[in-house]
Coordinates of C-alpha atoms in Angstrom, one line a residue:
X1 CA -8.0 30.2 29.9
X2 CA -11.3 32.2 29.8
X3 CA -12.2 35.7 29.2
X4 CA -11.9 36.3 32.9
X5 CA -8.6 34.5 33.6
X6 CA -6.8 35.7 30.6
X7 CA -8.5 38.4 28.5
X8 CA -5.6 38.6 26.0
X9 CA -5.3 34.9 25.2
X10 CA -9.1 34.7 25.0
X11 CA -9.2 37.5 22.5
X12 CA -6.6 35.8 20.3
X13 CA -8.6 32.5 20.6
X14 CA -11.9 34.3 19.6
X15 CA -10.1 35.9 16.6
X16 CA -8.6 32.6 15.6
X17 CA -12.2 31.1 15.7
X18 CA -13.4 33.8 13.4
X19 CA -10.8 33.3 10.9
X20 CA -11.5 29.5 11.1
X21 CA -15.1 30.1 10.2
X22 CA -14.0 32.4 7.3
X23 CA -11.9 29.6 6.0
X24 CA -14.4 26.9 6.3
X25 CA -17.0 29.0 4.5
X26 CA -14.6 29.7 1.7
X27 CA -13.9 25.9 1.4
X28 CA -17.6 25.3 1.4
X29 CA -18.1 27.7 -1.5
X30 CA -15.3 26.1 -3.5
X31 CA -16.5 22.6 -2.7
X32 CA -20.2 23.5 -3.7
X33 CA -19.0 23.7 -7.4
X34 CA -18.2 20.0 -7.2
X35 CA -21.0 18.3 -5.5
X36 CA -20.8 14.6 -4.4
X37 CA -22.9 12.2 -6.4
X38 CA -25.9 10.5 -4.6
X39 CA -23.8 7.2 -4.7
X40 CA -20.7 8.8 -3.0
X41 CA -22.9 10.4 -0.5
X42 CA -24.5 7.1 0.3
X43 CA -21.0 5.5 0.4
X44 CA -19.9 8.1 2.8
X45 CA -22.8 7.4 5.1
X46 CA -22.0 3.7 5.1
X47 CA -18.4 4.5 5.7
X48 CA -19.3 6.4 8.9
X49 CA -21.4 3.6 10.2
X50 CA -18.5 1.2 9.6
X51 CA -15.9 3.4 11.4
X52 CA -18.4 4.0 14.3
X53 CA -19.2 0.4 14.9
X54 CA -15.4 -0.4 14.8
X55 CA -13.5 -3.7 14.6
X56 CA -13.8 -6.1 17.5
X57 CA -10.3 -7.3 18.8
X58 CA -8.7 -9.3 21.4
X59 CA -7.7 -6.9 24.1
X60 CA -6.2 -9.7 26.3
X61 CA -4.0 -10.9 23.5
X62 CA -2.7 -7.4 22.9
X63 CA -1.9 -6.9 26.6
X64 CA -0.1 -10.3 26.8
X65 CA 1.8 -9.6 23.5
X66 CA 3.0 -6.2 24.9
X67 CA 4.3 -8.0 28.1
X68 CA 6.2 -10.7 25.9
X69 CA 7.6 -7.7 23.8
X70 CA 8.9 -5.9 27.1
X71 CA 10.6 -9.1 28.3
X72 CA 12.3 -9.7 24.9
X73 CA 13.4 -6.1 24.6
X74 CA 15.0 -6.3 28.0
X75 CA 16.8 -9.4 26.9
X76 CA 18.0 -7.9 23.7
X77 CA 19.1 -4.7 25.3
X78 CA 21.0 -6.6 28.0
X79 CA 22.9 -8.6 25.2
X80 CA 23.7 -5.4 23.4
X81 CA 25.1 -3.9 26.6
X82 CA 27.3 -7.0 27.2
X83 CA 28.8 -6.7 23.7
X84 CA 29.0 -3.0 23.3
X85 CA 29.7 -1.9 26.9
X86 CA 27.7 1.2 26.2
X87 CA 25.5 2.8 28.8
X88 CA 22.5 2.9 26.5
X89 CA 23.0 0.9 23.3
X90 CA 19.5 1.8 22.2
X91 CA 20.6 5.5 21.7
X92 CA 21.7 6.1 18.2
X93 CA 24.0 8.8 19.3
X94 CA 26.0 6.1 21.3
X95 CA 25.4 3.1 19.1
X96 CA 26.2 4.6 15.6
X97 CA 29.8 5.6 16.4
X98 CA 30.5 2.2 17.9
X99 CA 29.2 0.5 14.8
X100 CA 31.1 2.8 12.5
X101 CA 34.4 2.0 14.3
X102 CA 33.7 -1.7 13.4
X103 CA 32.9 -1.3 9.7
X104 CA 29.3 -0.3 9.6
X105 CA 29.2 1.7 6.4
X106 CA 26.0 3.9 6.9
X107 CA 25.6 7.2 8.7
X108 CA 22.1 6.3 10.0
X109 CA 20.3 3.3 11.7
X110 CA 17.3 3.1 9.4
X111 CA 16.0 -0.4 9.0
X112 CA 16.7 -0.5 5.3
X113 CA 20.4 0.5 6.0
X114 CA 20.8 -2.2 8.6
X115 CA 19.3 -4.7 6.2
X116 CA 21.7 -3.7 3.5
X117 CA 24.7 -3.7 5.9
X118 CA 24.0 -7.2 7.1
X119 CA 23.4 -8.6 3.6
X120 CA 25.8 -6.7 1.4
X121 CA 28.6 -5.6 3.6
X122 CA 28.7 -8.0 6.5
X123 CA 32.1 -9.2 5.3
X124 CA 33.5 -5.7 5.9
X125 CA 32.1 -5.5 9.5
X126 CA 33.5 -7.2 12.7
X127 CA 31.5 -10.1 14.0
X128 CA 30.4 -8.1 17.2
X129 CA 29.1 -5.3 15.1
X130 CA 27.1 -7.8 12.9
X131 CA 25.7 -9.5 16.1
X132 CA 24.8 -6.1 17.6
X133 CA 22.9 -5.0 14.4
X134 CA 20.8 -8.1 14.5
X135 CA 19.9 -7.5 18.1
X136 CA 19.1 -3.8 17.4
X137 CA 17.0 -4.7 14.4
X138 CA 14.9 -7.0 16.7
X139 CA 14.7 -4.4 19.5
X140 CA 13.7 -1.6 17.2
X141 CA 10.9 -3.3 15.4
X142 CA 8.4 -0.4 14.9
X143 CA 5.5 -2.6 13.7
X144 CA 5.0 -3.9 17.3
X145 CA 4.0 -0.3 18.3
X146 CA 0.6 -0.8 16.5
X147 CA -0.3 -3.1 19.5
X148 CA -0.1 -0.2 22.0
X149 CA -2.0 1.9 19.5
X150 CA -4.8 -0.6 19.7
X151 CA -5.1 0.0 23.4
X152 CA -4.8 3.8 23.0
X153 CA -7.8 4.0 20.7
X154 CA -10.1 1.1 21.7
X155 CA -13.6 1.8 23.1
X156 CA -15.4 -1.1 24.8
X157 CA -13.3 -3.7 23.0
X158 CA -13.5 -2.3 19.4
X159 CA -11.1 -0.2 17.2
X160 CA -13.0 2.8 15.8
X161 CA -12.0 5.2 13.1
X162 CA -9.3 3.2 11.5
X163 CA -10.2 4.1 7.9
X164 CA -10.4 7.6 6.3
X165 CA -12.7 8.1 3.5
X166 CA -11.1 9.3 0.3
X167 CA -7.9 9.6 2.3
X168 CA -5.7 8.9 -0.7
X169 CA -5.7 12.0 -2.9
X170 CA -7.1 11.8 -6.5
X171 CA -8.0 8.1 -6.5
X172 CA -10.2 8.5 -3.5
X173 CA -9.1 5.1 -2.0
X174 CA -9.4 4.8 1.7
X175 CA -6.4 5.5 3.8
X176 CA -5.6 3.8 7.2
X177 CA -5.4 5.9 10.3
X178 CA -4.6 5.2 14.0
X179 CA -3.8 1.4 13.8
X180 CA -3.4 1.6 10.1
X181 CA -5.4 -1.7 9.2
X182 CA -4.3 -1.1 5.7
X183 CA -0.6 -1.4 6.7
X184 CA -0.3 -4.3 9.1
X185 CA 2.9 -6.2 8.9
X186 CA 3.0 -9.3 6.7
X187 CA 3.5 -12.6 8.6
X188 CA 7.1 -14.1 8.4
X189 CA 7.3 -16.4 5.4
X190 CA 8.4 -19.3 7.5
X191 CA 5.2 -19.0 9.6
X192 CA 2.9 -18.5 6.7
X193 CA 4.3 -21.4 4.6
X194 CA 4.2 -23.9 7.6
X195 CA 0.7 -22.7 8.5
X196 CA 2.0 -22.0 12.1
X197 CA 0.6 -18.5 12.5
X198 CA -2.1 -19.5 15.0
X199 CA 0.4 -21.8 16.8
X200 CA 2.7 -18.8 17.3
X201 CA -0.4 -16.8 18.5
X202 CA -1.2 -19.6 21.1
X203 CA 2.5 -19.4 22.3
X204 CA 2.3 -15.6 22.8
X205 CA -1.0 -16.0 24.9
X206 CA 1.0 -18.5 27.0
X207 CA 4.1 -16.1 27.1
X208 CA 6.0 -19.0 26.0
X209 CA 9.1 -17.2 24.3
X210 CA 11.0 -20.4 24.0
X211 CA 8.4 -22.2 22.0
X212 CA 8.4 -19.1 19.7
X213 CA 12.2 -19.6 19.3
X214 CA 11.5 -23.2 18.2
X215 CA 9.1 -21.9 15.6
X216 CA 11.2 -19.1 14.2
X217 CA 14.5 -17.5 14.6
X218 CA 12.9 -14.0 15.6
X219 CA 10.5 -14.0 18.5
X220 CA 9.8 -10.4 17.8
X221 CA 9.2 -11.1 14.2
X222 CA 6.7 -13.7 15.4
X223 CA 4.9 -11.2 17.5
X224 CA 4.8 -8.7 14.5
X225 CA 3.5 -11.6 12.4
X226 CA 0.5 -12.1 14.8
X227 CA -0.6 -8.5 14.9
X228 CA -3.4 -9.2 12.3
X229 CA -4.7 -12.0 14.5
X230 CA -5.3 -9.3 17.2
X231 CA -8.4 -8.6 15.2
X232 CA -10.6 -11.5 16.6
X233 CA -14.3 -12.0 16.5
X234 CA -16.2 -12.0 19.9
X235 CA -17.8 -15.4 21.2
X236 CA -20.6 -16.6 18.9
X237 CA -19.3 -14.6 16.0
X238 CA -16.7 -14.9 13.2
X239 CA -15.3 -12.8 10.3
X240 CA -16.4 -13.3 6.7
X241 CA -13.6 -12.0 4.5
X242 CA -13.6 -11.7 0.8
X243 CA -10.8 -10.4 -1.5
X244 CA -11.1 -9.3 -5.0
X245 CA -8.5 -11.4 -7.0
X246 CA -5.7 -9.6 -8.8
X247 CA -7.9 -6.7 -9.1
X248 CA -5.3 -4.1 -10.4
X249 CA -4.2 -6.6 -13.2
X250 CA -7.8 -7.2 -14.0
X251 CA -8.6 -3.4 -14.3
X252 CA -5.5 -2.6 -16.4
X253 CA -6.5 -5.5 -18.8
X254 CA -10.0 -4.1 -19.1
X255 CA -8.9 -0.5 -19.4
X256 CA -6.3 -1.1 -22.1
X257 CA -8.4 -3.8 -23.9
X258 CA -5.2 -6.2 -23.6
X259 CA -6.5 -9.4 -25.2
X260 CA -3.7 -11.5 -23.8
X261 CA -4.3 -10.5 -20.2
X262 CA -8.1 -10.7 -20.6
X263 CA -7.7 -14.3 -21.8
X264 CA -5.8 -15.2 -18.7
X265 CA -8.7 -13.9 -16.6
X266 CA -11.3 -15.6 -18.6
X267 CA -9.5 -18.9 -18.2
X268 CA -9.3 -18.3 -14.5
X269 CA -5.5 -18.8 -14.5
X270 CA -2.7 -17.3 -12.3
X271 CA -1.6 -14.2 -13.9
X272 CA 2.0 -14.4 -12.5
X273 CA 2.4 -18.0 -13.6
X274 CA 1.1 -17.2 -17.1
X275 CA 3.7 -14.3 -17.4
X276 CA 6.5 -16.6 -16.1
X277 CA 5.7 -19.4 -18.4
X278 CA 5.8 -17.1 -21.4
X279 CA 9.1 -15.2 -20.3
X280 CA 10.9 -18.4 -19.3
X281 CA 9.4 -20.5 -22.2
X282 CA 8.2 -23.3 -20.0
X283 CA 4.7 -24.9 -19.7
X284 CA 2.3 -23.4 -17.3
X285 CA 2.5 -26.5 -14.9
X286 CA 6.3 -26.3 -14.9
X287 CA 6.6 -22.8 -13.6
X288 CA 8.9 -22.9 -10.7
X289 CA 8.6 -20.8 -7.4
X290 CA 11.3 -18.4 -8.2
X291 CA 9.9 -17.7 -11.7
X292 CA 6.6 -16.8 -10.4
X293 CA 8.4 -14.6 -7.8
X294 CA 10.2 -12.7 -10.6
X295 CA 7.1 -12.3 -12.6
X296 CA 4.9 -10.9 -9.8
X297 CA 6.6 -7.3 -9.4
X298 CA 6.6 -7.1 -13.3
X299 CA 2.9 -7.9 -13.6
X300 CA 2.1 -5.4 -10.7
X301 CA 4.5 -2.6 -11.6
X302 CA 5.6 -2.7 -15.2
X303 CA 2.1 -1.6 -16.3
X304 CA 2.7 1.7 -14.8
X305 CA 5.7 2.3 -16.9
X306 CA 8.4 1.4 -14.4
X307 CA 11.9 1.2 -15.9
X308 CA 14.2 -1.6 -15.2
X309 CA 15.9 0.5 -12.6
X310 CA 19.2 1.9 -11.5
X311 CA 21.1 3.0 -8.4
X312 CA 20.9 6.5 -7.1
X313 CA 23.1 8.1 -4.5
X314 CA 26.7 7.6 -3.5
X315 CA 28.1 4.4 -2.3
X316 CA 27.2 2.9 0.1
X317 CA 24.1 4.9 0.6
X318 CA 22.4 4.0 -2.6
X319 CA 18.8 3.3 -3.4
X320 CA 17.4 1.2 -6.2
X321 CA 14.8 2.7 -8.6
X322 CA 12.4 1.3 -11.1
X323 CA 11.2 -2.2 -11.1
X324 CA 14.5 -3.3 -9.4
X325 CA 13.6 -1.2 -6.3
X326 CA 10.0 -2.0 -6.5
X327 CA 10.9 -5.7 -6.3
X328 CA 13.2 -5.0 -3.4
X329 CA 10.4 -3.2 -1.4
X330 CA 8.1 -6.3 -2.1
X331 CA 10.9 -8.5 -0.5
X332 CA 11.7 -10.1 -3.8
X333 CA 15.4 -10.5 -4.7
X334 CA 16.2 -10.0 -8.4
X335 CA 19.3 -8.5 -10.2
X336 CA 19.2 -5.3 -12.2
X337 CA 19.7 -7.3 -15.4
X338 CA 16.6 -9.5 -14.5
X339 CA 14.5 -6.4 -13.7
X340 CA 15.4 -4.8 -17.0
X341 CA 14.6 -8.1 -18.8
X342 CA 11.1 -8.4 -17.1
X343 CA 10.3 -4.8 -18.1
X344 CA 11.4 -5.5 -21.7
X345 CA 9.3 -8.6 -21.9
X346 CA 6.1 -7.1 -20.4
X347 CA 6.2 -4.2 -22.9
X348 CA 6.6 -6.6 -25.8
X349 CA 4.0 -8.9 -24.6
X350 CA 1.3 -6.5 -23.6
X351 CA 1.5 -3.9 -26.3
X352 CA -2.1 -2.4 -25.7
X353 CA -0.9 -1.2 -22.3
X354 CA 2.2 0.6 -23.8
X355 CA -0.1 2.2 -26.4
X356 CA -2.4 3.3 -23.6
X357 CA 0.5 5.3 -21.9
X358 CA 1.0 7.3 -25.1
X359 CA -2.7 7.6 -26.1
X360 CA -3.3 9.2 -22.7
X361 CA -0.4 11.5 -23.0
X362 CA -1.5 12.7 -26.4
X363 CA -5.1 13.3 -25.1
X364 CA -3.9 15.3 -22.2
X365 CA -2.0 17.6 -24.5
X366 CA -4.9 17.9 -26.8
X367 CA -7.4 18.8 -24.0
X368 CA -5.2 21.4 -22.6
X369 CA -4.5 22.9 -26.0
X370 CA -8.1 22.9 -27.3
X371 CA -10.1 22.9 -24.0
X372 CA -12.4 20.4 -25.9
X373 CA -13.4 17.0 -24.4
X374 CA -11.4 14.1 -25.6
X375 CA -12.2 10.3 -25.0
X376 CA -9.7 7.5 -24.5
X377 CA -11.6 4.2 -24.3
X378 CA -14.0 4.5 -21.4
X379 CA -12.2 7.5 -20.0
X380 CA -13.5 11.1 -20.9
X381 CA -11.2 14.1 -20.4
X382 CA -12.1 17.6 -20.1
X383 CA -11.3 21.1 -18.4
X384 CA -13.4 22.6 -15.8
X385 CA -12.2 25.7 -13.9
X386 CA -8.7 25.2 -12.8
X387 CA -8.8 21.4 -13.2
X388 CA -8.0 18.9 -15.8
X389 CA -10.7 16.1 -15.2
X390 CA -10.8 12.6 -16.2
X391 CA -14.2 10.9 -15.9
X392 CA -14.2 7.3 -14.8
X393 CA -16.8 4.9 -16.3
X394 CA -18.6 5.1 -13.0
X395 CA -19.2 8.8 -13.5
X396 CA -16.6 10.0 -10.8
X397 CA -13.9 12.4 -11.8
X398 CA -10.2 12.5 -11.1
X399 CA -9.0 16.1 -10.8
X400 CA -5.6 17.6 -11.6
X401 CA -5.2 21.2 -10.4
X402 CA -3.7 23.9 -12.6
X403 CA -2.1 21.6 -15.2
X404 CA 0.7 22.7 -17.5
X405 CA 2.8 21.1 -20.1
X406 CA 6.5 22.0 -19.5
X407 CA 9.7 20.7 -20.7
X408 CA 11.1 17.9 -18.6
X409 CA 14.4 15.8 -18.7
X410 CA 13.6 12.1 -19.3
X411 CA 16.1 9.3 -18.8
X412 CA 16.5 7.3 -22.1
X413 CA 19.4 5.0 -21.2
X414 CA 22.9 4.6 -19.9
X415 CA 26.0 6.1 -21.7
X416 CA 28.3 3.1 -22.5
X417 CA 31.4 5.0 -22.2
X418 CA 30.8 7.1 -19.1
X419 CA 28.2 4.9 -17.4
X420 CA 26.1 7.8 -16.7
X421 CA 22.5 8.2 -17.4
X422 CA 21.4 9.7 -20.8
X423 CA 18.5 12.2 -21.0
X424 CA 16.4 13.9 -23.6
X425 CA 14.1 16.8 -23.3
X426 CA 10.3 16.4 -23.8
X427 CA 7.3 18.3 -23.1
X428 CA 5.4 16.7 -20.2
X429 CA 2.2 16.9 -18.1
X430 CA 2.5 18.6 -14.8
X431 CA -0.1 19.7 -12.1
X432 CA 0.0 21.1 -8.5
X433 CA -0.4 18.9 -5.4
X434 CA 1.4 17.4 -2.4
X435 CA 4.5 15.4 -3.1
X436 CA 5.7 12.4 -1.1
X437 CA 7.2 14.8 1.6
X438 CA 3.8 16.4 2.0
X439 CA 5.0 19.6 0.4
X440 CA 2.8 21.6 -2.0
X441 CA 4.6 21.7 -5.5
X442 CA 4.4 21.1 -9.1
X443 CA 4.2 17.4 -9.8
X444 CA 5.5 15.8 -13.0
X445 CA 3.4 13.1 -14.6
X446 CA 3.3 10.8 -17.6
X447 CA 1.2 8.2 -19.2
X448 CA 2.3 5.4 -16.8
X449 CA 1.3 7.4 -13.8
X450 CA -1.9 8.4 -15.2
X451 CA -2.7 4.7 -15.9
X452 CA -1.7 4.0 -12.3
X453 CA -4.1 6.6 -11.1
X454 CA -7.0 5.4 -13.2
X455 CA -6.3 1.7 -12.4
X456 CA -6.4 2.4 -8.6
X457 CA -9.4 4.7 -8.8
X458 CA -11.4 2.2 -10.8
X459 CA -10.4 -0.6 -8.5
X460 CA -11.6 1.6 -5.6
X461 CA -15.0 1.9 -7.5
X462 CA -15.3 -1.9 -7.7
X463 CA -14.7 -2.2 -4.0
X464 CA -17.1 0.7 -3.2
X465 CA -19.8 -1.0 -5.3
X466 CA -19.2 -4.2 -3.4
X467 CA -19.4 -2.3 -0.1
X468 CA -22.8 -0.7 -1.0
X469 CA -24.3 -4.0 -2.1
X470 CA -23.0 -5.9 0.9
X471 CA -24.5 -3.2 3.2
X472 CA -27.8 -3.5 1.4
X473 CA -27.8 -7.2 1.8
X474 CA -27.6 -6.8 5.5
X475 CA -24.0 -7.7 6.1
X476 CA -22.4 -6.1 9.1
X477 CA -19.3 -4.8 7.4
X478 CA -16.5 -3.8 10.1
X479 CA -13.6 -2.9 8.0
X480 CA -11.9 -3.2 4.5
X481 CA -8.3 -3.6 3.6
X482 CA -7.1 -2.6 0.2
X483 CA -9.5 -4.8 -2.0
X484 CA -10.9 -7.0 0.7
X485 CA -14.2 -6.5 2.8
X486 CA -14.4 -7.9 6.3
X487 CA -17.8 -8.5 7.9
X488 CA -18.7 -9.6 11.4
X489 CA -21.1 -12.5 11.1
X490 CA -22.9 -15.0 13.5
X491 CA -21.0 -18.3 13.7
X492 CA -24.2 -20.4 12.8
X493 CA -24.7 -18.2 9.6
X494 CA -21.1 -17.7 8.8
X495 CA -20.8 -19.9 5.6
X496 CA -24.1 -18.4 4.2
X497 CA -22.9 -14.8 5.0
X498 CA -19.5 -15.4 3.3
X499 CA -21.3 -16.8 0.2
X500 CA -23.4 -13.6 0.0
X501 CA -20.4 -11.4 0.6
X502 CA -18.8 -13.1 -2.4
X503 CA -21.8 -12.8 -4.6
X504 CA -22.1 -9.0 -3.9
X505 CA -18.4 -8.4 -4.7
X506 CA -18.3 -10.3 -8.0
X507 CA -21.5 -8.7 -9.3
X508 CA -20.4 -6.5 -12.1
X509 CA -21.5 -2.8 -12.2
X510 CA -23.4 -1.8 -15.3
X511 CA -20.5 0.2 -16.6
X512 CA -18.2 -2.7 -16.5
X513 CA -19.5 -5.0 -19.2
X514 CA -19.2 -8.7 -19.7
X515 CA -15.9 -9.5 -21.3
X516 CA -13.5 -9.3 -18.3
X517 CA -14.6 -11.5 -15.3
X518 CA -14.3 -10.2 -11.7
X519 CA -13.2 -12.9 -9.3
X520 CA -13.3 -13.1 -5.5
X521 CA -12.6 -15.6 -2.7
X522 CA -14.6 -15.7 0.5
X523 CA -13.4 -17.2 3.7
X524 CA -14.6 -17.6 7.5
X525 CA -12.0 -16.9 10.1
X526 CA -12.1 -16.3 13.8
X527 CA -8.9 -14.2 13.8
X528 CA -8.0 -12.0 10.8
X529 CA -4.9 -13.3 9.1
X530 CA -4.5 -11.9 5.5

């Protein structure tokens, strides 16, 4: 529409444009009070270059994989039709009632519900319902839609604008956009452990579904596993990758001054194996695989004050909370009792981290009461305008909008007689922001959450420092995933470039100090696999 074809709509559009300018100017005035540092401004410029250059990928592989997916989906739907006699078994409105009549306990077809039904309640369902659920789970794999997204956004064989600068609120970590390179599906364990990922990729390129079935029980799972390998260097080039090792554990050890954890990194030991050896009272070399698996969620999550966990909701639609639920989301099976034991041991073993939670809570309360700056280790808290601020060692601030101390109900255990949770009232820290449902609200916080924010923000600073140094060293950085940097390098110079990348990433910023080492491991690959 134009001013000539539709004057009324054009006038509405112009008025909208005026209001938009007013809003942008108001935002600009607000933001001018909190200018970016020269380092952040430079980092943003580098980020724009990385996003504009894009990530080279294998378009032919993606197109072939989509053909294989179409054939496999057709077979799966055909089998579902043969069993259910439904006109469209991919329709939830048709399939759900059919499944419910045959013992399916849930009122939705979410992947988590299907997984629980097949694992926990399969004995209560008919065999044909179980078979159909297995087929449906395969046909409905959402991860394979990332392949189509690659074709939707590609420009001249590269994937552009896949990372958003400071996309994660507060911590300013990057967020994945479009293809979501920060959230690519993990390969099936059976493919990873057998080192058969590239063999599966070759089978997809040959459109050999039967060979995929020989490798794994789930061809669709194999395709999802190979999505990462779609990111492939062009001829004459390879990818140099380098990942900061156990960086969140390193940061929490440094931030809390936890001597036992710091010693682990000084000796260059596996932090999960050390935790498991102490918890299960076995020698470091004798730690079994299941012990390390149980230790992993504890080391990664218990430092942020996760409880052991409990079940919420009504049977059968229940969810697990705390470390119990955290482990389940990681694909690690452990009992509620085991989760509670891991949390208890963590808090007894790493007392400096526990003390940090409470020290931060006391500092927040004091700053808000006195409006005077308070320091907790390397973190300086103050109040500026409507914000409670926490200054990181790098000089960047975390901001908490319109903070308040309000009374909160806190779970302190389970009543032995009733089996119901017991609570106590305590004044706690809250601020305004978006919740997990993207609604603006008042958010409850505590020492564990503050530690999580600080750890993730400091880990981001270490990655950012590595990015800037790698860029200055002339490396062609094309993407970064969590704590890993990926650069496109000429094949003849690949090993030298990978070594340079590793050197830049482990070089400590001035504010870090010497006590806690930063480790990283560089590699050279044709196809991205991590």
